[in-house]
Amino acid sequence: MKTALLLSLAVGASLALVGCNANEKAADREASTPPPTLNSPHFLREEVNGEKLVIYQMMTRLFGNQNTTNKEYGSIHENGVGTFADVTPTALQGLRDLGATHVWYTGVLEHATMIDQREIGIPLDDVDGVKGRLGS
């Protein structure tokens, strides 16, 4: 009985000490500024290092593409394509000069293509899945 009582007191004291520590941490969190959320009315006015957050959405398949052809179901050779090599320090500085503080790379994934690249180990894609021919 004494052992159970002592054990109960020890557990209770431990919980009280842990609870105090948690309360102190909670007070510290409340004192700091919470991060912005999408629901925050001031989200678009948030600043990063003293400047307004401006995100440039980069479509990597288009960025740097000099070919203006837009042939429906056209190949890369017909319509052209941008590459990561087009994202140079000069290009990034140009975006910075426009006021962008961040770049969001959109569409960075493996796309189905009609180009035969088997010589470098990339298998052929199903022609029906290329360019939305399956209705996607």
PDB file of C-alpha atoms in Angstrom:
ATOM      1  CA  MET A   1       0.000   0.000   0.000  1.00  0.00           C
ATOM      2  CA  LYS A   2       2.835   2.387   0.915  1.00  0.00           C
ATOM      3  CA  THR A   3       4.596   1.548  -2.344  1.00  0.00           C
ATOM      4  CA  ALA A   4       1.456   2.294  -4.369  1.00  0.00           C
ATOM      5  CA  LEU A   5       0.989   5.595  -2.539  1.00  0.00           C
ATOM      6  CA  LEU A   6       4.625   6.619  -3.095  1.00  0.00           C
ATOM      7  CA  LEU A   7       4.404   5.593  -6.742  1.00  0.00           C
ATOM      8  CA  SER A   8       1.212   7.642  -7.182  1.00  0.00           C
ATOM      9  CA  LEU A   9       2.849  10.674  -5.569  1.00  0.00           C
ATOM     10  CA  ALA A  10       5.952  10.305  -7.768  1.00  0.00           C
ATOM     11  CA  VAL A  11       3.869  10.033 -10.938  1.00  0.00           C
ATOM     12  CA  GLY A  12       1.715  12.998  -9.888  1.00  0.00           C
ATOM     13  CA  ALA A  13       4.770  15.148  -9.145  1.00  0.00           C
ATOM     14  CA  SER A  14       6.342  14.182 -12.476  1.00  0.00           C
ATOM     15  CA  LEU A  15       3.180  15.098 -14.352  1.00  0.00           C
ATOM     16  CA  ALA A  16       2.992  18.417 -12.532  1.00  0.00           C
ATOM     17  CA  LEU A  17       6.585  19.243 -13.481  1.00  0.00           C
ATOM     18  CA  VAL A  18       6.035  18.249 -17.098  1.00  0.00           C
ATOM     19  CA  GLY A  19       2.809  20.257 -17.149  1.00  0.00           C
ATOM     20  CA  CYS A  20       4.621  23.378 -15.926  1.00  0.00           C
ATOM     21  CA  ASN A  21       7.255  22.963 -18.604  1.00  0.00           C
ATOM     22  CA  ALA A  22       4.559  22.592 -21.272  1.00  0.00           C
ATOM     23  CA  ASN A  23       2.797  25.724 -20.001  1.00  0.00           C
ATOM     24  CA  GLU A  24       6.039  27.709 -20.242  1.00  0.00           C
ATOM     25  CA  LYS A  25       6.572  26.519 -23.828  1.00  0.00           C
ATOM     26  CA  ALA A  26       2.973  27.392 -24.705  1.00  0.00           C
ATOM     27  CA  ALA A  27       3.482  30.898 -23.308  1.00  0.00           C
ATOM     28  CA  ASP A  28       6.624  31.276 -25.420  1.00  0.00           C
ATOM     29  CA  ARG A  29       4.705  30.175 -28.537  1.00  0.00           C
ATOM     30  CA  GLU A  30       1.906  32.646 -27.846  1.00  0.00           C
ATOM     31  CA  ALA A  31       4.420  35.470 -27.459  1.00  0.00           C
ATOM     32  CA  SER A  32       6.007  34.759 -30.855  1.00  0.00           C
ATOM     33  CA  THR A  33       4.363  35.775 -34.129  1.00  0.00           C
ATOM     34  CA  PRO A  34       2.502  32.868 -35.728  1.00  0.00           C
ATOM     35  CA  PRO A  35       3.386  31.994 -39.325  1.00  0.00           C
ATOM     36  CA  PRO A  36       0.989  33.288 -41.991  1.00  0.00           C
ATOM     37  CA  THR A  37      -1.705  30.948 -43.231  1.00  0.00           C
ATOM     38  CA  LEU A  38      -3.707  31.026 -46.432  1.00  0.00           C
ATOM     39  CA  ASN A  39      -6.757  32.014 -44.378  1.00  0.00           C
ATOM     40  CA  SER A  40      -4.979  34.977 -42.800  1.00  0.00           C
ATOM     41  CA  PRO A  41      -6.434  38.315 -43.985  1.00  0.00           C
ATOM     42  CA  HIS A  42      -2.891  39.681 -44.108  1.00  0.00           C
ATOM     43  CA  PHE A  43      -1.325  36.750 -45.988  1.00  0.00           C
ATOM     44  CA  LEU A  44      -0.682  38.673 -49.196  1.00  0.00           C
ATOM     45  CA  ARG A  45       0.895  41.477 -47.201  1.00  0.00           C
ATOM     46  CA  GLU A  46       3.338  39.228 -45.343  1.00  0.00           C
ATOM     47  CA  GLU A  47       6.960  40.204 -45.707  1.00  0.00           C
ATOM     48  CA  VAL A  48      10.075  38.071 -45.942  1.00  0.00           C
ATOM     49  CA  ASN A  49      13.188  39.805 -44.663  1.00  0.00           C
ATOM     50  CA  GLY A  50      11.460  43.167 -44.948  1.00  0.00           C
ATOM     51  CA  GLU A  51      10.151  42.746 -48.481  1.00  0.00           C
ATOM     52  CA  LYS A  52       6.814  41.628 -49.909  1.00  0.00           C
ATOM     53  CA  LEU A  53       6.604  37.985 -50.931  1.00  0.00           C
ATOM     54  CA  VAL A  54       6.308  37.783 -54.751  1.00  0.00           C
ATOM     55  CA  ILE A  55       6.275  34.320 -56.327  1.00  0.00           C
ATOM     56  CA  TYR A  56       7.032  33.829 -60.031  1.00  0.00           C
ATOM     57  CA  GLN A  57       5.358  30.651 -61.315  1.00  0.00           C
ATOM     58  CA  MET A  58       7.750  29.176 -63.866  1.00  0.00           C
ATOM     59  CA  MET A  59       6.400  26.747 -66.430  1.00  0.00           C
ATOM     60  CA  THR A  60       9.656  24.906 -67.055  1.00  0.00           C
ATOM     61  CA  ARG A  61       8.554  23.429 -70.393  1.00  0.00           C
ATOM     62  CA  LEU A  62       7.886  26.949 -71.705  1.00  0.00           C
ATOM     63  CA  PHE A  63      10.508  29.088 -69.965  1.00  0.00           C
ATOM     64  CA  GLY A  64      13.274  29.854 -72.442  1.00  0.00           C
ATOM     65  CA  ASN A  65      11.492  28.227 -75.397  1.00  0.00           C
ATOM     66  CA  GLN A  66      12.242  30.441 -78.408  1.00  0.00           C
ATOM     67  CA  ASN A  67       9.936  28.510 -80.766  1.00  0.00           C
ATOM     68  CA  THR A  68       6.516  30.192 -81.090  1.00  0.00           C
ATOM     69  CA  THR A  69       4.922  27.296 -83.020  1.00  0.00           C
ATOM     70  CA  ASN A  70       1.960  25.804 -81.179  1.00  0.00           C
ATOM     71  CA  LYS A  71       1.003  22.814 -83.319  1.00  0.00           C
ATOM     72  CA  GLU A  72      -1.660  20.590 -81.726  1.00  0.00           C
ATOM     73  CA  TYR A  73      -0.069  17.219 -80.908  1.00  0.00           C
ATOM     74  CA  GLY A  74       3.218  18.660 -82.158  1.00  0.00           C
ATOM     75  CA  SER A  75       6.494  17.075 -81.156  1.00  0.00           C
ATOM     76  CA  ILE A  76       9.210  18.744 -79.122  1.00  0.00           C
ATOM     77  CA  HIS A  77      11.037  19.342 -82.400  1.00  0.00           C
ATOM     78  CA  GLU A  78       7.985  21.113 -83.878  1.00  0.00           C
ATOM     79  CA  ASN A  79       6.861  23.142 -80.847  1.00  0.00           C
ATOM     80  CA  GLY A  80      10.126  23.456 -78.979  1.00  0.00           C
ATOM     81  CA  VAL A  81      10.608  23.183 -75.235  1.00  0.00           C
ATOM     82  CA  GLY A  82      12.298  25.042 -72.395  1.00  0.00           C
ATOM     83  CA  THR A  83      14.991  23.382 -70.300  1.00  0.00           C
ATOM     84  CA  PHE A  84      16.585  23.849 -66.911  1.00  0.00           C
ATOM     85  CA  ALA A  85      19.630  25.145 -68.794  1.00  0.00           C
ATOM     86  CA  ASP A  86      17.481  28.201 -69.615  1.00  0.00           C
ATOM     87  CA  VAL A  87      17.273  29.037 -65.889  1.00  0.00           C
ATOM     88  CA  THR A  88      20.557  30.929 -65.748  1.00  0.00           C
ATOM     89  CA  PRO A  89      21.821  33.409 -63.159  1.00  0.00           C
ATOM     90  CA  THR A  90      21.011  36.160 -65.684  1.00  0.00           C
ATOM     91  CA  ALA A  91      17.438  34.875 -66.093  1.00  0.00           C
ATOM     92  CA  LEU A  92      16.976  34.660 -62.318  1.00  0.00           C
ATOM     93  CA  GLN A  93      18.347  38.184 -61.902  1.00  0.00           C
ATOM     94  CA  GLY A  94      15.841  39.342 -64.532  1.00  0.00           C
ATOM     95  CA  LEU A  95      13.025  37.817 -62.479  1.00  0.00           C
ATOM     96  CA  ARG A  96      14.457  39.497 -59.389  1.00  0.00           C
ATOM     97  CA  ASP A  97      14.515  42.817 -61.253  1.00  0.00           C
ATOM     98  CA  LEU A  98      10.809  42.295 -61.997  1.00  0.00           C
ATOM     99  CA  GLY A  99      10.236  42.057 -58.241  1.00  0.00           C
ATOM    100  CA  ALA A 100      10.056  38.278 -57.774  1.00  0.00           C
ATOM    101  CA  THR A 101      11.402  37.032 -54.455  1.00  0.00           C
ATOM    102  CA  HIS A 102      10.791  33.328 -55.080  1.00  0.00           C
ATOM    103  CA  VAL A 103      10.390  30.942 -58.031  1.00  0.00           C
ATOM    104  CA  TRP A 104       7.802  28.157 -58.081  1.00  0.00           C
ATOM    105  CA  TYR A 105       8.836  25.537 -60.632  1.00  0.00           C
ATOM    106  CA  THR A 106       5.627  24.116 -62.122  1.00  0.00           C
ATOM    107  CA  GLY A 107       5.364  20.961 -64.189  1.00  0.00           C
ATOM    108  CA  VAL A 108       8.660  19.394 -63.174  1.00  0.00           C
ATOM    109  CA  LEU A 109       7.889  15.762 -63.872  1.00  0.00           C
ATOM    110  CA  GLU A 110       8.439  13.106 -66.481  1.00  0.00           C
ATOM    111  CA  HIS A 111       6.079  13.699 -69.379  1.00  0.00           C
ATOM    112  CA  ALA A 112       5.075  11.139 -71.973  1.00  0.00           C
ATOM    113  CA  THR A 113       6.913  11.867 -75.194  1.00  0.00           C
ATOM    114  CA  MET A 114       6.976  10.591 -78.760  1.00  0.00           C
ATOM    115  CA  ILE A 115      10.780  10.839 -78.906  1.00  0.00           C
ATOM    116  CA  ASP A 116      12.677   7.546 -79.105  1.00  0.00           C
ATOM    117  CA  GLN A 117      15.223   7.630 -76.281  1.00  0.00           C
ATOM    118  CA  ARG A 118      15.819   3.890 -75.959  1.00  0.00           C
ATOM    119  CA  GLU A 119      19.517   4.370 -76.688  1.00  0.00           C
ATOM    120  CA  ILE A 120      19.879   6.073 -73.278  1.00  0.00           C
ATOM    121  CA  GLY A 121      17.687   3.560 -71.444  1.00  0.00           C
ATOM    122  CA  ILE A 122      14.319   5.349 -71.546  1.00  0.00           C
ATOM    123  CA  PRO A 123      11.571   3.053 -72.886  1.00  0.00           C
ATOM    124  CA  LEU A 124       9.047   4.211 -75.462  1.00  0.00           C
ATOM    125  CA  ASP A 125       5.844   5.731 -74.084  1.00  0.00           C
ATOM    126  CA  ASP A 126       2.441   4.447 -75.183  1.00  0.00           C
ATOM    127  CA  VAL A 127       1.512   6.712 -78.090  1.00  0.00           C
ATOM    128  CA  ASP A 128      -2.131   6.795 -76.904  1.00  0.00           C
ATOM    129  CA  GLY A 129      -1.055   8.358 -73.604  1.00  0.00           C
ATOM    130  CA  VAL A 130       0.918  11.181 -75.186  1.00  0.00           C
ATOM    131  CA  LYS A 131      -0.556  14.712 -75.258  1.00  0.00           C
ATOM    132  CA  GLY A 132      -3.871  13.759 -73.661  1.00  0.00           C
ATOM    133  CA  ARG A 133      -5.022  11.409 -76.404  1.00  0.00           C
ATOM    134  CA  LEU A 134      -6.578   9.227 -73.716  1.00  0.00           C
ATOM    135  CA  GLY A 135      -8.949  12.034 -72.805  1.00  0.00           C
ATOM    136  CA  SER A 136      -7.167  13.291 -69.707  1.00  0.00           C
TER     137      SER A 136
END
